[in-house]
């Protein structure tokens, strides 16, 4: 969203592959937005609000668009979700707000809530980037450290700043934003627009972003590292938004070597690395059946890399990826090969030649009936490792059996009274909007606790 | 942040948004909830002698798939015991001292007026509104619009009220009259410190063609009611403007189709100090006031107004009689070829509904004549539609500027934002009005058709 602050898109270079992919749902014109907003019947106790993880008062913001009160619409959205802009573009509205719209049961097209939300936030913040900053409370002198600069931490820092606190975000990568800049499918949201939203959040108040800074469990081994202990010592509270770790691997022969990539790594290259090239790729294969698998498959298809094949172990109906996304993938030219288990990567020397897949019968791969799919790229979208070991560096913080940080649902507080956590490291990997909600809940509780103690 | 509070004939209101005397102000509980939602004031449902109401009471006009472009009602004044109303009014005012509470009154005789004023003012209300506007039911009994449409009677009764009232008196005017300035004049002559307008417009909302009963039907029949809602806003704005430009006009509370902040701002610009809302609340609830407050506040800040009061009447000087409009002002339509989607709605609107000056490329003069054109441009550029979403193969229509009268019709029917704009091409530098022509004795220009033919050299 160029708009927020022109020329301050952050450290993103030109020529990134994602910029070759068009915007699936472009910004509405004023007339289009007014017409769509006027379709909304302004329900009371609306199901769309209930379906929004951040509880945005959707009918009210839509009515405000219809009455030409676009800034008011943006205020309504941002009050509940500071990342309302990126969520408007990246949320799977088909299974959230729009999926709950009363029109669905009525046989009419649901209101385009995501597009209206994008219209309101993008239009209002372009006109008035300081829309919310003006409402900031006086400084409290309290300082909060945030680990990771993904959506959960950004939302948390923004709310904390509006409450008058100082927020310091430590991000180990050079590019902030986490999933928003590095992972959202480019036809929904591109990295420079995500960066513009980050600029908006950073402008909400006293927020310092320290990139290239890792928080470590033990003693720091040099510059660029800071210990978890020092955060507890130097700050009034700590928010942990670690996200997820590296892509998981298959553990099959031939996997190591060129041409086989983790899906989130590959998406990050497509979105942010101008040097990264997929020149010559003609037959990519994606392994997995979740939303990351569908995303990378669609991106490869939209980049024109020939026929993209998705290999999924179970039946199509059992995929964890959204049906509407898979439908879109098919339209983009993605072929789904269901009930197939990769058993080996075939190479000619170092060069990738194909992937051997075996049919899965009753949950078991039948290696004897394996076949080889010729391919020149394999993207593995079979989950991500946990990064939550660091969380244990804080006394009292516990993980569940799946490695997720345990928090109180209402406050996102961990077992340590001054340590909070949210986002993927807590929920195991969900949407930006779920992370934004965690950040908001934590900020509210931090403000309440700090106010009570001072 | 602009100050939204306004002074209305000595009564301070936290914002200009009041509820009109109507079903939403029927009970104390409703008014309390409205004040909690942010409404600045409320005019209580009209008090008077006991009545009964019929069932059903409302009828609506839908437009383009949307509900309640207009609403009609045949409900009368309050049908609750006056003691209950007065008790609840007193309680509300006590609990909401900063909000404006107006008692709406409608009775018949001098003694009744004297009595009800005393009882109403005893609640602590901030002002009285005289209901001389209700155009159904009550007027058949000689009250409501029966008073409002007889300036002499209105003046006399307002005089009675002025004798006894100790709080400001607002005379509510009916639009069901030839010249709104006559009752307004009468109210002011009787000493009323404020007026409000418009009350509802006499209407029959429709006819059920299966039963041959107009709607809303009551036991196989219906009656004329009062029309309100977004559809009446232009009528209300006109009557408001008429009153607002009267000399020494008193403060006005504007009513009639106000549904959002923009409507409210328009009413205020045309002279209303406060606005009263009914239909939009009946449709969507008290909650709409949040958008009204926020939208008006942002608008005032944007425009550099320090307060809502500064907005009042800003557009009144620019509301003029036709004879004072500048005849040298001239505009012609301009179609943006990058935005046109090729629907040709401007073409047919101009051809059948206006001055036949928009042409579709690629037609011979013969074809154009058959279609209905009477003037033929030397060259019509053939521009294919290129806009995103445009119809493949369609052509961008062409405006024959010499023939364009600047009527705006094409701009109004064009479905694309900003595609057709009106470009000013003045006929002369100086302002020249019909009144100027009349002053020079040049206001007769006979034989316009002959003159046109001559001008075209045929």
PDB file of C-alpha atoms in Angstrom, chain B residues 239-403:
ATOM      1  CA  UNK B 239     -38.332  24.407   2.311  1.00  0.00           C
ATOM      2  CA  UNK B 240     -35.537  24.825   4.838  1.00  0.00           C
ATOM      3  CA  UNK B 241     -33.695  27.069   2.387  1.00  0.00           C
ATOM      4  CA  UNK B 242     -36.845  29.107   1.797  1.00  0.00           C
ATOM      5  CA  UNK B 243     -37.216  29.798   5.495  1.00  0.00           C
ATOM      6  CA  UNK B 244     -33.495  30.208   6.152  1.00  0.00           C
ATOM      7  CA  UNK B 245     -33.217  33.141   3.791  1.00  0.00           C
ATOM      8  CA  UNK B 246     -36.138  35.055   5.287  1.00  0.00           C
ATOM      9  CA  UNK B 247     -35.026  38.303   6.896  1.00  0.00           C
ATOM     10  CA  UNK B 248     -34.354  38.100  10.657  1.00  0.00           C
ATOM     11  CA  UNK B 249     -35.051  34.396  10.671  1.00  0.00           C
ATOM     12  CA  UNK B 250     -35.110  32.615  14.024  1.00  0.00           C
ATOM     13  CA  UNK B 251     -33.055  29.444  14.672  1.00  0.00           C
ATOM     14  CA  UNK B 252     -34.276  26.429  12.730  1.00  0.00           C
ATOM     15  CA  UNK B 253     -34.277  22.752  13.590  1.00  0.00           C
ATOM     16  CA  UNK B 254     -34.084  20.867  10.275  1.00  0.00           C
ATOM     17  CA  UNK B 255     -36.064  17.685   9.689  1.00  0.00           C
ATOM     18  CA  UNK B 256     -36.725  15.452   6.707  1.00  0.00           C
ATOM     19  CA  UNK B 257     -34.715  12.445   5.579  1.00  0.00           C
ATOM     20  CA  UNK B 258     -31.569  13.118   7.602  1.00  0.00           C
ATOM     21  CA  UNK B 259     -29.874   9.717   7.731  1.00  0.00           C
ATOM     22  CA  UNK B 260     -26.154  10.346   8.163  1.00  0.00           C
ATOM     23  CA  UNK B 261     -23.542  13.013   8.926  1.00  0.00           C
ATOM     24  CA  UNK B 262     -23.487  14.307   5.375  1.00  0.00           C
ATOM     25  CA  UNK B 263     -27.235  14.888   5.304  1.00  0.00           C
ATOM     26  CA  UNK B 264     -26.914  16.669   8.630  1.00  0.00           C
ATOM     27  CA  UNK B 265     -24.078  18.856   7.348  1.00  0.00           C
ATOM     28  CA  UNK B 266     -26.153  19.796   4.303  1.00  0.00           C
ATOM     29  CA  UNK B 267     -29.141  20.757   6.465  1.00  0.00           C
ATOM     30  CA  UNK B 268     -26.887  22.852   8.687  1.00  0.00           C
ATOM     31  CA  UNK B 269     -25.261  24.543   5.699  1.00  0.00           C
ATOM     32  CA  UNK B 270     -28.746  25.464   4.493  1.00  0.00           C
ATOM     33  CA  UNK B 271     -29.624  27.055   7.803  1.00  0.00           C
ATOM     34  CA  UNK B 272     -30.495  24.404  10.382  1.00  0.00           C
ATOM     35  CA  UNK B 273     -28.844  24.740  13.793  1.00  0.00           C
ATOM     36  CA  UNK B 274     -29.942  21.282  14.872  1.00  0.00           C
ATOM     37  CA  UNK B 275     -31.309  18.357  12.885  1.00  0.00           C
ATOM     38  CA  UNK B 276     -33.998  15.902  13.895  1.00  0.00           C
ATOM     39  CA  UNK B 277     -33.933  12.272  12.816  1.00  0.00           C
ATOM     40  CA  UNK B 278     -36.628   9.637  12.782  1.00  0.00           C
ATOM     41  CA  UNK B 279     -36.757   7.229   9.828  1.00  0.00           C
ATOM     42  CA  UNK B 280     -33.069   6.280   9.839  1.00  0.00           C
ATOM     43  CA  UNK B 281     -33.369   5.367  13.524  1.00  0.00           C
ATOM     44  CA  UNK B 282     -36.564   3.421  12.877  1.00  0.00           C
ATOM     45  CA  UNK B 283     -34.630   1.497  10.212  1.00  0.00           C
ATOM     46  CA  UNK B 284     -31.273   0.936  11.918  1.00  0.00           C
ATOM     47  CA  UNK B 285     -31.552   1.950  15.556  1.00  0.00           C
ATOM     48  CA  UNK B 286     -30.017   4.598  17.766  1.00  0.00           C
ATOM     49  CA  UNK B 287     -26.509   3.289  16.939  1.00  0.00           C
ATOM     50  CA  UNK B 288     -26.309   5.375  13.735  1.00  0.00           C
ATOM     51  CA  UNK B 289     -25.479   8.494  15.742  1.00  0.00           C
ATOM     52  CA  UNK B 290     -21.885   7.357  16.256  1.00  0.00           C
ATOM     53  CA  UNK B 291     -21.222   7.703  12.529  1.00  0.00           C
ATOM     54  CA  UNK B 292     -23.027  11.063  12.474  1.00  0.00           C
ATOM     55  CA  UNK B 293     -20.915  12.496  15.287  1.00  0.00           C
ATOM     56  CA  UNK B 294     -17.668  11.135  13.902  1.00  0.00           C
ATOM     57  CA  UNK B 295     -18.385  12.102  10.300  1.00  0.00           C
ATOM     58  CA  UNK B 296     -19.467  15.647  11.145  1.00  0.00           C
ATOM     59  CA  UNK B 297     -16.515  16.145  13.467  1.00  0.00           C
ATOM     60  CA  UNK B 298     -14.031  14.994  10.810  1.00  0.00           C
ATOM     61  CA  UNK B 299     -15.717  17.163   8.204  1.00  0.00           C
ATOM     62  CA  UNK B 300     -15.557  20.279  10.399  1.00  0.00           C
ATOM     63  CA  UNK B 301     -11.887  19.608  11.181  1.00  0.00           C
ATOM     64  CA  UNK B 302     -11.059  19.078   7.507  1.00  0.00           C
ATOM     65  CA  UNK B 303     -12.750  22.285   6.488  1.00  0.00           C
ATOM     66  CA  UNK B 304     -11.207  24.288   9.284  1.00  0.00           C
ATOM     67  CA  UNK B 305     -14.424  25.053  11.148  1.00  0.00           C
ATOM     68  CA  UNK B 306     -13.873  25.496  14.859  1.00  0.00           C
ATOM     69  CA  UNK B 307     -17.412  24.504  15.738  1.00  0.00           C
ATOM     70  CA  UNK B 308     -20.610  23.051  14.342  1.00  0.00           C
ATOM     71  CA  UNK B 309     -22.272  26.405  14.901  1.00  0.00           C
ATOM     72  CA  UNK B 310     -19.952  27.986  12.323  1.00  0.00           C
ATOM     73  CA  UNK B 311     -21.387  25.699   9.657  1.00  0.00           C
ATOM     74  CA  UNK B 312     -24.941  26.923  10.130  1.00  0.00           C
ATOM     75  CA  UNK B 313     -26.226  28.818   7.104  1.00  0.00           C
ATOM     76  CA  UNK B 314     -22.998  28.723   5.064  1.00  0.00           C
ATOM     77  CA  UNK B 315     -24.817  27.721   1.878  1.00  0.00           C
ATOM     78  CA  UNK B 316     -27.801  30.045   2.300  1.00  0.00           C
ATOM     79  CA  UNK B 317     -26.347  33.033   0.379  1.00  0.00           C
ATOM     80  CA  UNK B 318     -25.679  30.731  -2.567  1.00  0.00           C
ATOM     81  CA  UNK B 319     -29.338  29.652  -2.725  1.00  0.00           C
ATOM     82  CA  UNK B 320     -30.824  32.114  -5.192  1.00  0.00           C
ATOM     83  CA  UNK B 321     -33.850  32.629  -7.360  1.00  0.00           C
ATOM     84  CA  UNK B 322     -33.557  31.360 -10.933  1.00  0.00           C
ATOM     85  CA  UNK B 323     -33.525  34.906 -12.225  1.00  0.00           C
ATOM     86  CA  UNK B 324     -30.307  35.595 -10.351  1.00  0.00           C
ATOM     87  CA  UNK B 325     -28.320  32.740 -11.915  1.00  0.00           C
ATOM     88  CA  UNK B 326     -25.447  33.616 -14.252  1.00  0.00           C
ATOM     89  CA  UNK B 327     -26.510  32.960 -17.844  1.00  0.00           C
ATOM     90  CA  UNK B 328     -22.897  33.254 -18.966  1.00  0.00           C
ATOM     91  CA  UNK B 329     -22.012  30.154 -17.009  1.00  0.00           C
ATOM     92  CA  UNK B 330     -21.719  27.330 -19.501  1.00  0.00           C
ATOM     93  CA  UNK B 331     -20.396  23.816 -19.169  1.00  0.00           C
ATOM     94  CA  UNK B 332     -20.006  20.977 -21.629  1.00  0.00           C
ATOM     95  CA  UNK B 333     -19.736  17.273 -20.992  1.00  0.00           C
ATOM     96  CA  UNK B 334     -16.373  15.576 -21.321  1.00  0.00           C
ATOM     97  CA  UNK B 335     -16.075  11.783 -21.517  1.00  0.00           C
ATOM     98  CA  UNK B 336     -12.799  10.283 -20.280  1.00  0.00           C
ATOM     99  CA  UNK B 337     -11.883   7.689 -22.936  1.00  0.00           C
ATOM    100  CA  UNK B 338      -9.699   5.859 -20.428  1.00  0.00           C
ATOM    101  CA  UNK B 339     -12.641   5.255 -18.093  1.00  0.00           C
ATOM    102  CA  UNK B 340     -15.585   4.706 -20.456  1.00  0.00           C
ATOM    103  CA  UNK B 341     -16.841   1.105 -20.435  1.00  0.00           C
ATOM    104  CA  UNK B 342     -18.986   1.553 -23.526  1.00  0.00           C
ATOM    105  CA  UNK B 343     -22.445   1.087 -21.991  1.00  0.00           C
ATOM    106  CA  UNK B 344     -23.816   3.985 -24.119  1.00  0.00           C
ATOM    107  CA  UNK B 345     -26.213   5.069 -21.374  1.00  0.00           C
ATOM    108  CA  UNK B 346     -25.072   8.674 -21.868  1.00  0.00           C
ATOM    109  CA  UNK B 347     -25.835   8.327 -25.538  1.00  0.00           C
ATOM    110  CA  UNK B 348     -29.423   7.202 -25.099  1.00  0.00           C
ATOM    111  CA  UNK B 349     -30.048   9.630 -22.232  1.00  0.00           C
ATOM    112  CA  UNK B 350     -28.892  12.534 -24.387  1.00  0.00           C
ATOM    113  CA  UNK B 351     -30.668  11.284 -27.501  1.00  0.00           C
ATOM    114  CA  UNK B 352     -34.053  10.597 -25.931  1.00  0.00           C
ATOM    115  CA  UNK B 353     -33.898  12.667 -22.778  1.00  0.00           C
ATOM    116  CA  UNK B 354     -31.953  15.744 -23.665  1.00  0.00           C
ATOM    117  CA  UNK B 355     -30.327  17.482 -26.635  1.00  0.00           C
ATOM    118  CA  UNK B 356     -29.080  14.782 -29.049  1.00  0.00           C
ATOM    119  CA  UNK B 357     -25.460  15.911 -28.864  1.00  0.00           C
ATOM    120  CA  UNK B 358     -23.737  12.616 -27.964  1.00  0.00           C
ATOM    121  CA  UNK B 359     -22.758  10.448 -30.924  1.00  0.00           C
ATOM    122  CA  UNK B 360     -21.626   6.845 -31.306  1.00  0.00           C
ATOM    123  CA  UNK B 361     -18.675   6.614 -33.708  1.00  0.00           C
ATOM    124  CA  UNK B 362     -19.033   4.904 -37.050  1.00  0.00           C
ATOM    125  CA  UNK B 363     -22.516   6.064 -38.057  1.00  0.00           C
ATOM    126  CA  UNK B 364     -23.299   7.872 -41.279  1.00  0.00           C
ATOM    127  CA  UNK B 365     -25.310  11.096 -41.114  1.00  0.00           C
ATOM    128  CA  UNK B 366     -28.183   9.116 -42.613  1.00  0.00           C
ATOM    129  CA  UNK B 367     -28.136   6.593 -39.771  1.00  0.00           C
ATOM    130  CA  UNK B 368     -27.845   9.386 -37.239  1.00  0.00           C
ATOM    131  CA  UNK B 369     -30.823  11.181 -38.713  1.00  0.00           C
ATOM    132  CA  UNK B 370     -32.831   7.968 -38.507  1.00  0.00           C
ATOM    133  CA  UNK B 371     -31.864   7.615 -34.850  1.00  0.00           C
ATOM    134  CA  UNK B 372     -32.984  11.155 -34.080  1.00  0.00           C
ATOM    135  CA  UNK B 373     -29.966  13.425 -34.359  1.00  0.00           C
ATOM    136  CA  UNK B 374     -30.589  16.886 -35.771  1.00  0.00           C
ATOM    137  CA  UNK B 375     -27.066  18.285 -35.854  1.00  0.00           C
ATOM    138  CA  UNK B 376     -24.052  16.538 -37.299  1.00  0.00           C
ATOM    139  CA  UNK B 377     -20.452  17.132 -36.249  1.00  0.00           C
ATOM    140  CA  UNK B 378     -17.907  17.277 -39.064  1.00  0.00           C
ATOM    141  CA  UNK B 379     -15.862  14.483 -37.492  1.00  0.00           C
ATOM    142  CA  UNK B 380     -16.605  11.884 -34.837  1.00  0.00           C
ATOM    143  CA  UNK B 381     -13.349  10.302 -33.601  1.00  0.00           C
ATOM    144  CA  UNK B 382     -13.508   6.507 -33.518  1.00  0.00           C
ATOM    145  CA  UNK B 383     -12.134   5.549 -30.108  1.00  0.00           C
ATOM    146  CA  UNK B 384     -12.359   1.934 -28.967  1.00  0.00           C
ATOM    147  CA  UNK B 385     -13.151   1.333 -25.324  1.00  0.00           C
ATOM    148  CA  UNK B 386      -9.917   0.508 -23.497  1.00  0.00           C
ATOM    149  CA  UNK B 387     -10.885   0.802 -19.845  1.00  0.00           C
ATOM    150  CA  UNK B 388     -10.479  -2.175 -17.538  1.00  0.00           C
ATOM    151  CA  UNK B 389     -13.900  -3.786 -17.395  1.00  0.00           C
ATOM    152  CA  UNK B 390     -14.937  -2.189 -20.656  1.00  0.00           C
ATOM    153  CA  UNK B 391     -17.119  -3.945 -23.199  1.00  0.00           C
ATOM    154  CA  UNK B 392     -14.906  -5.441 -25.932  1.00  0.00           C
ATOM    155  CA  UNK B 393     -15.548  -3.838 -29.304  1.00  0.00           C
ATOM    156  CA  UNK B 394     -17.547  -0.944 -27.854  1.00  0.00           C
ATOM    157  CA  UNK B 395     -16.806   2.631 -28.856  1.00  0.00           C
ATOM    158  CA  UNK B 396     -16.367   5.687 -26.674  1.00  0.00           C
ATOM    159  CA  UNK B 397     -19.246   8.092 -27.366  1.00  0.00           C
ATOM    160  CA  UNK B 398     -18.408  11.561 -28.595  1.00  0.00           C
ATOM    161  CA  UNK B 399     -19.795  14.840 -27.273  1.00  0.00           C
ATOM    162  CA  UNK B 400     -20.641  17.377 -29.972  1.00  0.00           C
ATOM    163  CA  UNK B 401     -19.656  20.339 -27.836  1.00  0.00           C
ATOM    164  CA  UNK B 402     -21.292  23.022 -29.980  1.00  0.00           C
ATOM    165  CA  UNK B 403     -24.669  21.387 -29.317  1.00  0.00           C
TER     166      UNK B 403
END
